[in-house]
């Protein structure tokens, strides 16, 4: 059936479990109600705003988007890190309560030493150990000493899947061996990044083909189901995951899906976001079959058996692997809107507003002071700050700023920081307890008694989860 969105953007979903499969969602489809992008093709305006407002880190200036896509970048700033944390929290909310038998798990960043000395992968090796091994090899740099050291080195994980599958047997007992059930994890993974894919200028490259380490924060839901229903479950999770990504979007139609088959004929889907330069994959869903489990537990088939009704079967593994770092970039692009700038009368002068979904916005409200006795106003702000944060509402303490700026400049700053509300405390607040509340999305201002703020914002945050 057609699912709603924040802009009435319809999409053709997958059939429910047990029903015939419908036609897949066409990649880059643009349903009615999806408007053109409000930013330039290269995203230069967004990159500058995100760097200036500390969503993204950089040196003297922002690094290119391709560096953030590759995972080889300086990292996210405070607001970007908070945005990613909120995205991960929403992922957990969707993964755990949706199904009664989804369990969170954890695994170390590194795995055991490689069983095969010629196995590929990023390895943890102390420089001194490597230096001693090379010196001990004498004229033969690839001699036994070096091979032995490399073979004993622990391997940085490139996927969450091996660590999750390693806990399958123990978690199978938790559900009395009943299928289906799932295991979920969010964590950092590492991968090799060719020099050409990150931000180092070509003039500074000392090696024609160097490889560096990139990292990404990923989410994984491994769903174990009987082979009989694995295909239907894959269709079900496709619908759920695409709906989830679109739930927080201003332009839901920029999230799309496409199907694929790997070299072994295993079926899967990729979820994409349409960036200005083209589509990028943000999540991959795949039916892995039972191959990975059998390889991980050789000769232990009996331990893998789960109950499908009255039958005992080795389950198929459905992997839902998301890239939360790219998800952050997708929502930043999705949120950018250009509106008229009231600070200047020049034509074609626009200010930038990041309209992140309230659940994803790093901060929910900014507290600032207007005219009046500074000390008393800051004391009121401090008390309100404590009250709101104690109730789980993230607050920006703008009242601590000593540089005087106009209200319009404050509005511009907080709109670029994607803060849904600004509360202005003034001398009138000291007299009658009334504050000014401004909305990021409507720019409308209303007067409200300070005693109502906590309940108003709490209801706002709660209702935003159902948007």
Tab-separated table of C-alpha atoms in Angstrom:
chain	number	residue	atom	x	y	z
A	1	UNK	CA	0.000	0.000	0.000
A	2	UNK	CA	1.041	3.589	-0.318
A	3	UNK	CA	2.776	4.996	2.733
A	4	UNK	CA	2.537	8.633	3.741
A	5	UNK	CA	5.406	11.055	4.240
A	6	UNK	CA	5.995	14.561	5.508
A	7	UNK	CA	5.356	15.891	2.001
A	8	UNK	CA	2.746	13.365	0.886
A	9	UNK	CA	5.359	11.651	-1.224
A	10	UNK	CA	4.025	8.216	-2.162
A	11	UNK	CA	6.054	5.136	-2.913
A	12	UNK	CA	5.394	1.628	-4.037
A	13	UNK	CA	6.226	-0.588	-1.075
A	14	UNK	CA	6.977	-4.267	-0.896
A	15	UNK	CA	4.201	-6.691	-0.197
A	16	UNK	CA	3.514	-7.752	3.366
A	17	UNK	CA	4.856	-11.050	4.604
A	18	UNK	CA	3.130	-13.949	2.908
A	19	UNK	CA	1.686	-11.925	-0.001
A	20	UNK	CA	2.825	-11.930	-3.636
A	21	UNK	CA	5.765	-9.666	-4.296
A	22	UNK	CA	5.041	-6.382	-6.062
A	23	UNK	CA	7.152	-4.482	-8.526
A	24	UNK	CA	10.210	-2.974	-6.857
A	25	UNK	CA	10.567	0.728	-6.240
A	26	UNK	CA	12.237	2.233	-9.328
A	27	UNK	CA	15.539	3.860	-8.583
A	28	UNK	CA	15.463	7.648	-8.533
A	29	UNK	CA	11.727	7.761	-9.075
A	30	UNK	CA	10.270	11.224	-8.427
A	31	UNK	CA	6.676	11.029	-7.278
A	32	UNK	CA	4.395	14.028	-7.379
A	33	UNK	CA	4.953	16.454	-4.529
A	34	UNK	CA	8.755	16.266	-4.555
A	35	UNK	CA	10.210	19.628	-5.415
A	36	UNK	CA	13.536	20.451	-7.028
A	37	UNK	CA	16.592	20.773	-4.856
A	38	UNK	CA	16.975	24.193	-3.215
A	39	UNK	CA	20.779	24.157	-3.314
A	40	UNK	CA	23.506	24.361	-5.922
A	41	UNK	CA	24.586	21.254	-7.810
A	42	UNK	CA	27.869	20.900	-5.933
A	43	UNK	CA	26.534	21.519	-2.436
A	44	UNK	CA	29.123	24.251	-1.836
A	45	UNK	CA	26.741	26.362	0.267
A	46	UNK	CA	25.862	23.412	2.481
A	47	UNK	CA	29.518	22.429	2.914
A	48	UNK	CA	30.390	25.937	4.098
A	49	UNK	CA	27.464	26.085	6.536
A	50	UNK	CA	28.170	22.633	7.969
A	51	UNK	CA	31.825	23.511	8.492
A	52	UNK	CA	31.094	26.937	10.009
A	53	UNK	CA	28.430	25.583	12.373
A	54	UNK	CA	30.582	22.597	13.349
A	55	UNK	CA	28.545	19.804	11.867
A	56	UNK	CA	31.760	18.893	10.034
A	57	UNK	CA	35.375	19.271	11.094
A	58	UNK	CA	38.134	20.708	8.987
A	59	UNK	CA	41.305	22.762	9.180
A	60	UNK	CA	41.371	26.274	7.730
A	61	UNK	CA	38.344	25.264	5.688
A	62	UNK	CA	36.067	22.327	4.915
A	63	UNK	CA	37.392	19.258	3.129
A	64	UNK	CA	35.541	18.055	-0.004
A	65	UNK	CA	32.390	15.958	0.212
A	66	UNK	CA	34.230	13.007	-1.353
A	67	UNK	CA	36.410	12.778	1.768
A	68	UNK	CA	33.344	12.341	3.985
A	69	UNK	CA	31.884	9.810	1.576
A	70	UNK	CA	35.082	7.752	1.576
A	71	UNK	CA	35.424	7.731	5.371
A	72	UNK	CA	38.828	9.403	5.246
A	73	UNK	CA	38.132	12.810	6.834
A	74	UNK	CA	38.828	14.809	10.031
A	75	UNK	CA	35.562	13.636	11.577
A	76	UNK	CA	32.298	15.253	12.574
A	77	UNK	CA	32.087	18.338	14.740
A	78	UNK	CA	29.949	18.553	17.907
A	79	UNK	CA	26.677	19.094	16.047
A	80	UNK	CA	27.461	16.419	13.458
A	81	UNK	CA	28.360	13.920	16.175
A	82	UNK	CA	25.083	14.703	17.980
A	83	UNK	CA	23.159	14.295	14.714
A	84	UNK	CA	24.748	10.882	14.134
A	85	UNK	CA	24.014	9.867	17.736
A	86	UNK	CA	20.353	10.849	17.271
A	87	UNK	CA	20.215	8.879	14.009
A	88	UNK	CA	21.668	5.826	15.757
A	89	UNK	CA	19.165	6.219	18.611
A	90	UNK	CA	16.290	6.301	16.111
A	91	UNK	CA	17.719	3.186	14.443
A	92	UNK	CA	17.730	1.359	17.784
A	93	UNK	CA	14.158	2.509	18.452
A	94	UNK	CA	13.090	1.051	15.120
A	95	UNK	CA	15.091	-2.183	15.419
A	96	UNK	CA	14.302	-3.300	18.954
A	97	UNK	CA	10.624	-2.594	19.688
A	98	UNK	CA	9.525	-3.509	16.156
A	99	UNK	CA	10.155	-7.200	16.787
A	100	UNK	CA	10.019	-8.855	20.184
A	101	UNK	CA	12.991	-11.068	19.405
A	102	UNK	CA	15.698	-8.631	18.342
A	103	UNK	CA	18.622	-8.527	20.766
A	104	UNK	CA	21.436	-5.952	20.960
A	105	UNK	CA	24.950	-7.398	20.897
A	106	UNK	CA	28.480	-6.061	21.012
A	107	UNK	CA	31.825	-7.199	19.636
A	108	UNK	CA	35.392	-5.823	19.786
A	109	UNK	CA	36.818	-3.562	17.083
A	110	UNK	CA	39.414	-6.199	16.238
A	111	UNK	CA	39.166	-9.883	15.568
A	112	UNK	CA	41.484	-12.770	16.445
A	113	UNK	CA	44.743	-13.232	14.536
A	114	UNK	CA	44.229	-14.245	10.940
A	115	UNK	CA	44.147	-17.973	10.384
A	116	UNK	CA	45.729	-17.553	6.966
A	117	UNK	CA	48.953	-15.663	6.730
A	118	UNK	CA	48.099	-14.339	3.311
A	119	UNK	CA	44.600	-13.230	4.403
A	120	UNK	CA	43.656	-9.703	3.384
A	121	UNK	CA	42.605	-7.131	5.972
A	122	UNK	CA	43.789	-4.213	8.072
A	123	UNK	CA	45.958	-5.459	10.921
A	124	UNK	CA	46.954	-4.124	14.337
A	125	UNK	CA	50.712	-4.207	14.615
A	126	UNK	CA	53.019	-2.175	16.834
A	127	UNK	CA	55.696	-0.319	14.785
A	128	UNK	CA	58.510	-1.683	16.940
A	129	UNK	CA	57.318	-5.249	16.391
A	130	UNK	CA	57.234	-4.685	12.628
A	131	UNK	CA	60.675	-3.066	12.684
A	132	UNK	CA	62.196	-6.004	14.575
A	133	UNK	CA	60.572	-8.475	12.199
A	134	UNK	CA	61.965	-6.689	9.145
A	135	UNK	CA	65.439	-6.505	10.652
A	136	UNK	CA	65.320	-10.171	11.610
A	137	UNK	CA	64.472	-11.145	8.047
A	138	UNK	CA	67.816	-9.853	6.851
A	139	UNK	CA	68.041	-9.801	3.077
A	140	UNK	CA	64.643	-11.451	2.744
A	141	UNK	CA	61.956	-8.882	3.781
A	142	UNK	CA	59.229	-11.461	3.221
A	143	UNK	CA	60.909	-14.109	5.286
A	144	UNK	CA	59.407	-16.321	7.986
A	145	UNK	CA	59.860	-13.780	10.790
A	146	UNK	CA	57.741	-11.160	9.033
A	147	UNK	CA	55.161	-13.721	7.944
A	148	UNK	CA	54.887	-15.001	11.494
A	149	UNK	CA	54.375	-11.512	12.897
A	150	UNK	CA	51.770	-10.636	10.294
A	151	UNK	CA	49.945	-13.907	10.850
A	152	UNK	CA	49.753	-13.288	14.595
A	153	UNK	CA	48.493	-9.705	14.242
A	154	UNK	CA	44.864	-9.022	15.096
A	155	UNK	CA	42.621	-7.800	12.291
A	156	UNK	CA	40.569	-4.615	12.399
A	157	UNK	CA	36.969	-5.379	11.576
A	158	UNK	CA	35.680	-4.288	8.182
A	159	UNK	CA	32.136	-5.442	8.934
A	160	UNK	CA	29.965	-6.004	12.000
A	161	UNK	CA	28.647	-9.263	10.562
A	162	UNK	CA	31.394	-11.706	11.752
A	163	UNK	CA	31.118	-10.481	15.349
A	164	UNK	CA	27.324	-10.761	15.271
A	165	UNK	CA	27.324	-14.235	13.731
A	166	UNK	CA	29.808	-15.390	16.377
A	167	UNK	CA	27.038	-14.856	18.949
A	168	UNK	CA	24.362	-16.726	17.008
A	169	UNK	CA	24.608	-20.058	18.844
A	170	UNK	CA	24.505	-18.545	22.339
A	171	UNK	CA	21.593	-16.240	21.444
A	172	UNK	CA	19.715	-19.134	19.811
A	173	UNK	CA	19.285	-20.568	23.291
A	174	UNK	CA	17.653	-17.324	24.461
A	175	UNK	CA	14.727	-17.857	22.080
A	176	UNK	CA	14.511	-21.607	22.758
A	177	UNK	CA	15.812	-22.174	19.206
A	178	UNK	CA	12.656	-20.668	17.713
A	179	UNK	CA	12.946	-18.856	14.370
A	180	UNK	CA	12.909	-16.072	13.324
A	181	UNK	CA	14.922	-13.733	15.555
A	182	UNK	CA	17.479	-10.977	15.074
A	183	UNK	CA	20.733	-9.572	16.445
A	184	UNK	CA	21.569	-5.875	16.163
A	185	UNK	CA	24.677	-3.744	16.600
A	186	UNK	CA	25.953	-0.236	15.862
A	187	UNK	CA	29.703	0.336	15.689
A	188	UNK	CA	32.741	1.600	13.810
A	189	UNK	CA	34.232	-0.406	10.933
A	190	UNK	CA	37.425	0.177	8.986
A	191	UNK	CA	38.276	-0.115	5.299
A	192	UNK	CA	41.028	0.658	2.835
A	193	UNK	CA	40.745	3.973	0.971
A	194	UNK	CA	42.752	4.603	-2.227
A	195	UNK	CA	44.554	7.959	-2.229
A	196	UNK	CA	42.369	9.234	-5.065
A	197	UNK	CA	39.226	8.921	-2.926
A	198	UNK	CA	40.177	11.284	-0.111
A	199	UNK	CA	41.168	14.884	0.229
A	200	UNK	CA	44.983	14.846	-0.049
A	201	UNK	CA	45.992	16.979	-3.081
A	202	UNK	CA	47.696	15.161	-5.923
A	203	UNK	CA	50.774	17.407	-5.541
A	204	UNK	CA	51.257	16.069	-1.985
A	205	UNK	CA	50.965	12.409	-2.887
A	206	UNK	CA	54.329	10.696	-2.501
A	207	UNK	CA	53.170	7.340	-3.771
A	208	UNK	CA	51.213	6.702	-6.934
A	209	UNK	CA	49.022	4.015	-5.367
A	210	UNK	CA	49.017	4.486	-1.586
A	211	UNK	CA	46.186	3.112	0.535
A	212	UNK	CA	44.973	4.671	3.739
A	213	UNK	CA	42.546	3.645	6.441
A	214	UNK	CA	39.004	4.975	6.388
A	215	UNK	CA	36.296	4.401	8.955
A	216	UNK	CA	32.532	4.532	9.100
A	217	UNK	CA	29.842	4.083	11.733
A	218	UNK	CA	27.536	1.302	10.603
A	219	UNK	CA	24.344	-0.339	11.789
A	220	UNK	CA	23.620	-4.018	11.324
A	221	UNK	CA	20.494	-6.051	11.841
A	222	UNK	CA	21.068	-9.758	11.204
A	223	UNK	CA	17.721	-11.542	10.856
A	224	UNK	CA	17.718	-15.341	11.113
A	225	UNK	CA	14.733	-16.981	9.418
A	226	UNK	CA	13.869	-20.336	7.922
A	227	UNK	CA	14.834	-20.794	4.251
A	228	UNK	CA	11.131	-21.182	3.499
A	229	UNK	CA	10.255	-17.593	4.485
A	230	UNK	CA	13.580	-15.813	3.905
A	231	UNK	CA	12.478	-14.233	0.622
A	232	UNK	CA	9.290	-12.868	2.146
A	233	UNK	CA	11.187	-11.467	5.121
A	234	UNK	CA	13.648	-9.737	2.781
A	235	UNK	CA	10.731	-7.995	1.057
A	236	UNK	CA	9.293	-7.053	4.438
A	237	UNK	CA	12.529	-5.510	5.678
A	238	UNK	CA	13.004	-3.623	2.422
A	239	UNK	CA	9.676	-1.925	2.937
A	240	UNK	CA	10.403	-1.176	6.597
A	241	UNK	CA	13.871	0.196	6.005
A	242	UNK	CA	12.903	2.442	3.093
A	243	UNK	CA	9.954	3.754	5.068
A	244	UNK	CA	12.299	4.459	8.002
A	245	UNK	CA	14.765	6.496	5.957
A	246	UNK	CA	11.943	8.481	4.367
A	247	UNK	CA	10.246	9.127	7.697
A	248	UNK	CA	12.785	11.810	8.684
A	249	UNK	CA	13.143	13.436	5.257
A	250	UNK	CA	11.855	16.747	3.938
A	251	UNK	CA	12.060	15.264	0.428
A	252	UNK	CA	11.306	11.534	0.860
A	253	UNK	CA	11.532	10.809	-2.866
A	254	UNK	CA	15.298	11.348	-2.773
A	255	UNK	CA	15.534	7.999	-0.977
A	256	UNK	CA	15.115	5.084	-3.390
A	257	UNK	CA	15.918	1.403	-3.802
A	258	UNK	CA	17.295	-0.971	-6.420
A	259	UNK	CA	17.736	-4.744	-6.461
A	260	UNK	CA	20.808	-6.796	-7.300
A	261	UNK	CA	22.278	-10.300	-7.277
A	262	UNK	CA	25.820	-11.100	-6.256
A	263	UNK	CA	28.178	-13.492	-8.041
A	264	UNK	CA	26.698	-16.423	-6.151
A	265	UNK	CA	23.168	-15.502	-7.194
A	266	UNK	CA	22.118	-14.254	-3.762
A	267	UNK	CA	19.382	-11.632	-3.873
A	268	UNK	CA	19.519	-8.227	-2.236
A	269	UNK	CA	18.562	-4.566	-2.349
A	270	UNK	CA	20.427	-1.289	-2.053
A	271	UNK	CA	18.889	1.836	-0.558
A	272	UNK	CA	20.183	5.064	-2.063
A	273	UNK	CA	20.114	8.777	-1.469
A	274	UNK	CA	20.182	11.083	-4.470
A	275	UNK	CA	22.977	13.587	-3.843
A	276	UNK	CA	23.594	16.439	-6.310
A	277	UNK	CA	26.413	14.449	-7.943
A	278	UNK	CA	24.452	11.179	-8.129
A	279	UNK	CA	23.124	8.384	-5.956
A	280	UNK	CA	25.124	6.891	-3.089
A	281	UNK	CA	24.297	3.695	-1.210
A	282	UNK	CA	23.290	4.238	2.420
A	283	UNK	CA	22.121	0.713	3.274
A	284	UNK	CA	22.402	-2.764	1.792
A	285	UNK	CA	19.932	-5.592	2.424
A	286	UNK	CA	20.938	-9.083	1.398
A	287	UNK	CA	19.913	-12.705	1.802
A	288	UNK	CA	23.209	-14.388	2.668
A	289	UNK	CA	21.741	-17.880	2.865
A	290	UNK	CA	23.417	-20.259	5.300
A	291	UNK	CA	26.938	-20.015	3.845
A	292	UNK	CA	28.403	-17.673	6.476
A	293	UNK	CA	27.064	-19.693	9.389
A	294	UNK	CA	28.373	-22.983	7.997
A	295	UNK	CA	31.814	-21.461	7.399
A	296	UNK	CA	31.939	-19.973	10.895
A	297	UNK	CA	30.891	-23.222	12.591
A	298	UNK	CA	32.518	-25.996	10.513
A	299	UNK	CA	31.428	-29.468	11.518
A	300	UNK	CA	28.862	-28.151	14.001
A	301	UNK	CA	25.654	-28.225	11.987
A	302	UNK	CA	23.630	-29.508	14.922
A	303	UNK	CA	24.385	-26.354	16.921
A	304	UNK	CA	22.970	-24.190	14.139
A	305	UNK	CA	19.562	-25.848	13.930
A	306	UNK	CA	16.584	-23.666	14.778
A	307	UNK	CA	12.897	-24.563	14.979
A	308	UNK	CA	10.607	-23.663	12.100
A	309	UNK	CA	7.321	-25.081	13.276
A	310	UNK	CA	7.996	-28.784	13.752
A	311	UNK	CA	11.088	-28.827	11.577
A	312	UNK	CA	14.684	-28.175	12.531
A	313	UNK	CA	16.507	-26.108	9.900
A	314	UNK	CA	19.703	-24.127	9.491
A	315	UNK	CA	18.458	-20.538	9.085
A	316	UNK	CA	19.187	-18.147	6.292
A	317	UNK	CA	20.825	-14.887	7.381
A	318	UNK	CA	19.304	-11.602	6.186
A	319	UNK	CA	21.745	-8.738	6.584
A	320	UNK	CA	20.550	-5.094	6.845
A	321	UNK	CA	23.788	-3.102	6.831
A	322	UNK	CA	23.492	0.708	7.014
A	323	UNK	CA	26.107	3.445	6.739
A	324	UNK	CA	25.135	6.008	9.403
A	325	UNK	CA	27.874	8.450	8.367
A	326	UNK	CA	26.435	8.676	4.870
A	327	UNK	CA	23.004	8.887	6.452
A	328	UNK	CA	24.134	12.041	8.267
A	329	UNK	CA	25.301	13.554	4.976
A	330	UNK	CA	22.024	12.584	3.292
A	331	UNK	CA	19.901	14.294	5.935
A	332	UNK	CA	22.083	17.405	5.880
A	333	UNK	CA	21.513	17.730	2.136
A	334	UNK	CA	17.848	16.910	2.564
A	335	UNK	CA	17.370	19.579	5.240
A	336	UNK	CA	18.917	22.583	3.473
A	337	UNK	CA	16.456	25.260	2.385
A	338	UNK	CA	17.186	28.737	1.049
A	339	UNK	CA	14.881	31.574	2.141
A	340	UNK	CA	14.894	35.341	1.696
A	341	UNK	CA	17.360	37.164	3.908
A	342	UNK	CA	15.682	39.979	5.892
A	343	UNK	CA	19.069	41.487	6.774
A	344	UNK	CA	19.708	42.805	3.277
A	345	UNK	CA	17.692	44.298	0.458
A	346	UNK	CA	19.920	42.868	-2.252
A	347	UNK	CA	18.317	40.650	-4.829
A	348	UNK	CA	19.229	36.966	-4.886
A	349	UNK	CA	20.431	37.219	-1.292
A	350	UNK	CA	19.231	34.203	0.624
A	351	UNK	CA	19.864	32.778	4.063
A	352	UNK	CA	20.240	29.092	4.726
A	353	UNK	CA	18.020	27.040	7.030
A	354	UNK	CA	18.718	23.433	7.972
A	355	UNK	CA	15.301	21.914	8.664
A	356	UNK	CA	16.370	18.634	10.192
A	357	UNK	CA	13.596	16.438	11.526
A	358	UNK	CA	13.017	17.280	15.223
A	359	UNK	CA	14.089	13.753	16.219
A	360	UNK	CA	17.432	14.235	14.465
A	361	UNK	CA	18.121	17.887	15.316
A	362	UNK	CA	21.204	17.986	17.595
A	363	UNK	CA	19.610	20.671	19.783
A	364	UNK	CA	15.918	21.259	20.403
A	365	UNK	CA	15.941	24.788	21.827
A	366	UNK	CA	18.280	27.757	22.212
A	367	UNK	CA	18.089	30.062	25.228
A	368	UNK	CA	19.108	33.687	24.756
A	369	UNK	CA	18.683	37.010	26.502
A	370	UNK	CA	17.274	40.320	25.288
A	371	UNK	CA	17.216	43.734	26.921
A	372	UNK	CA	17.363	43.870	30.676
A	373	UNK	CA	19.705	43.298	33.618
A	374	UNK	CA	22.197	40.737	32.359
A	375	UNK	CA	22.915	38.992	35.660
A	376	UNK	CA	19.258	38.409	36.534
A	377	UNK	CA	18.376	37.276	33.002
A	378	UNK	CA	21.221	34.770	32.953
A	379	UNK	CA	20.082	33.369	36.279
A	380	UNK	CA	16.626	32.765	34.800
A	381	UNK	CA	18.213	31.114	31.757
A	382	UNK	CA	20.391	28.898	33.941
A	383	UNK	CA	17.389	27.687	35.916
A	384	UNK	CA	15.443	27.002	32.712
A	385	UNK	CA	18.478	25.251	31.203
A	386	UNK	CA	18.685	22.901	34.177
A	387	UNK	CA	14.945	22.175	34.113
A	388	UNK	CA	14.883	21.340	30.398
A	389	UNK	CA	18.048	19.222	30.343
A	390	UNK	CA	16.838	17.232	33.351
A	391	UNK	CA	13.795	16.330	31.238
A	392	UNK	CA	15.899	15.113	28.310
A	393	UNK	CA	15.619	18.235	26.145
A	394	UNK	CA	18.925	19.306	24.562
A	395	UNK	CA	19.550	23.044	24.987
A	396	UNK	CA	22.011	25.521	23.466
A	397	UNK	CA	23.139	28.086	26.125
A	398	UNK	CA	23.206	31.172	23.934
A	399	UNK	CA	22.887	33.390	26.997
A	400	UNK	CA	26.558	32.738	27.782
A	401	UNK	CA	27.643	34.609	24.642
A	402	UNK	CA	29.166	38.005	25.470
A	403	UNK	CA	29.284	39.378	21.914
A	404	UNK	CA	26.196	41.490	21.243
A	405	UNK	CA	24.391	40.725	17.970
A	406	UNK	CA	20.975	41.586	16.573
A	407	UNK	CA	17.974	39.290	16.881
A	408	UNK	CA	17.967	38.665	13.136
A	409	UNK	CA	21.574	37.509	13.341
A	410	UNK	CA	20.621	35.158	16.167
A	411	UNK	CA	17.747	33.762	14.094
A	412	UNK	CA	20.120	33.150	11.191
A	413	UNK	CA	22.669	31.442	13.440
A	414	UNK	CA	20.150	29.103	15.082
A	415	UNK	CA	18.448	28.300	11.768
A	416	UNK	CA	21.824	27.212	10.391
A	417	UNK	CA	22.348	25.109	13.522
A	418	UNK	CA	18.926	23.525	12.831
A	419	UNK	CA	17.524	24.387	16.271
A	420	UNK	CA	13.709	24.096	16.111
A	421	UNK	CA	12.982	26.735	18.776
A	422	UNK	CA	14.577	29.820	20.261
A	423	UNK	CA	13.479	31.199	23.630
A	424	UNK	CA	14.213	34.858	24.361
A	425	UNK	CA	14.369	35.922	28.006
A	426	UNK	CA	13.981	39.691	28.514
A	427	UNK	CA	13.166	42.227	31.221
A	428	UNK	CA	9.489	41.449	30.624
A	429	UNK	CA	10.178	37.901	31.822
A	430	UNK	CA	11.338	39.277	35.170
A	431	UNK	CA	8.118	41.256	35.501
A	432	UNK	CA	5.444	38.780	34.340
A	433	UNK	CA	7.212	35.483	33.536
A	434	UNK	CA	6.470	35.719	29.793
A	435	UNK	CA	9.095	34.686	27.209
A	436	UNK	CA	9.208	34.887	23.418
A	437	UNK	CA	9.242	31.563	21.555
A	438	UNK	CA	10.319	31.533	17.899
A	439	UNK	CA	9.871	28.554	15.554
A	440	UNK	CA	12.554	27.625	13.048
A	441	UNK	CA	10.089	26.085	10.603
A	442	UNK	CA	7.450	28.830	10.579
A	443	UNK	CA	9.581	31.825	11.784
A	444	UNK	CA	6.528	32.812	13.825
A	445	UNK	CA	6.981	34.243	17.318
A	446	UNK	CA	4.591	33.792	20.199
A	447	UNK	CA	4.530	34.810	23.820
A	448	UNK	CA	4.373	32.033	26.396
A	449	UNK	CA	4.613	31.884	30.164
A	450	UNK	CA	7.885	30.364	31.295
A	451	UNK	CA	6.062	27.765	33.403
A	452	UNK	CA	4.563	26.236	30.221
A	453	UNK	CA	7.823	25.838	28.331
A	454	UNK	CA	8.849	22.468	29.732
A	455	UNK	CA	5.509	20.804	28.995
A	456	UNK	CA	5.308	22.412	25.549
A	457	UNK	CA	8.777	21.238	24.492
A	458	UNK	CA	8.317	17.796	26.037
A	459	UNK	CA	5.111	17.286	24.057
A	460	UNK	CA	6.865	18.570	20.939
A	461	UNK	CA	9.724	16.078	21.267
A	462	UNK	CA	7.302	13.225	22.015
A	463	UNK	CA	4.973	14.012	19.105
A	464	UNK	CA	7.921	14.383	16.722
A	465	UNK	CA	8.595	10.650	17.073
A	466	UNK	CA	5.206	9.945	15.502
A	467	UNK	CA	5.613	12.359	12.589
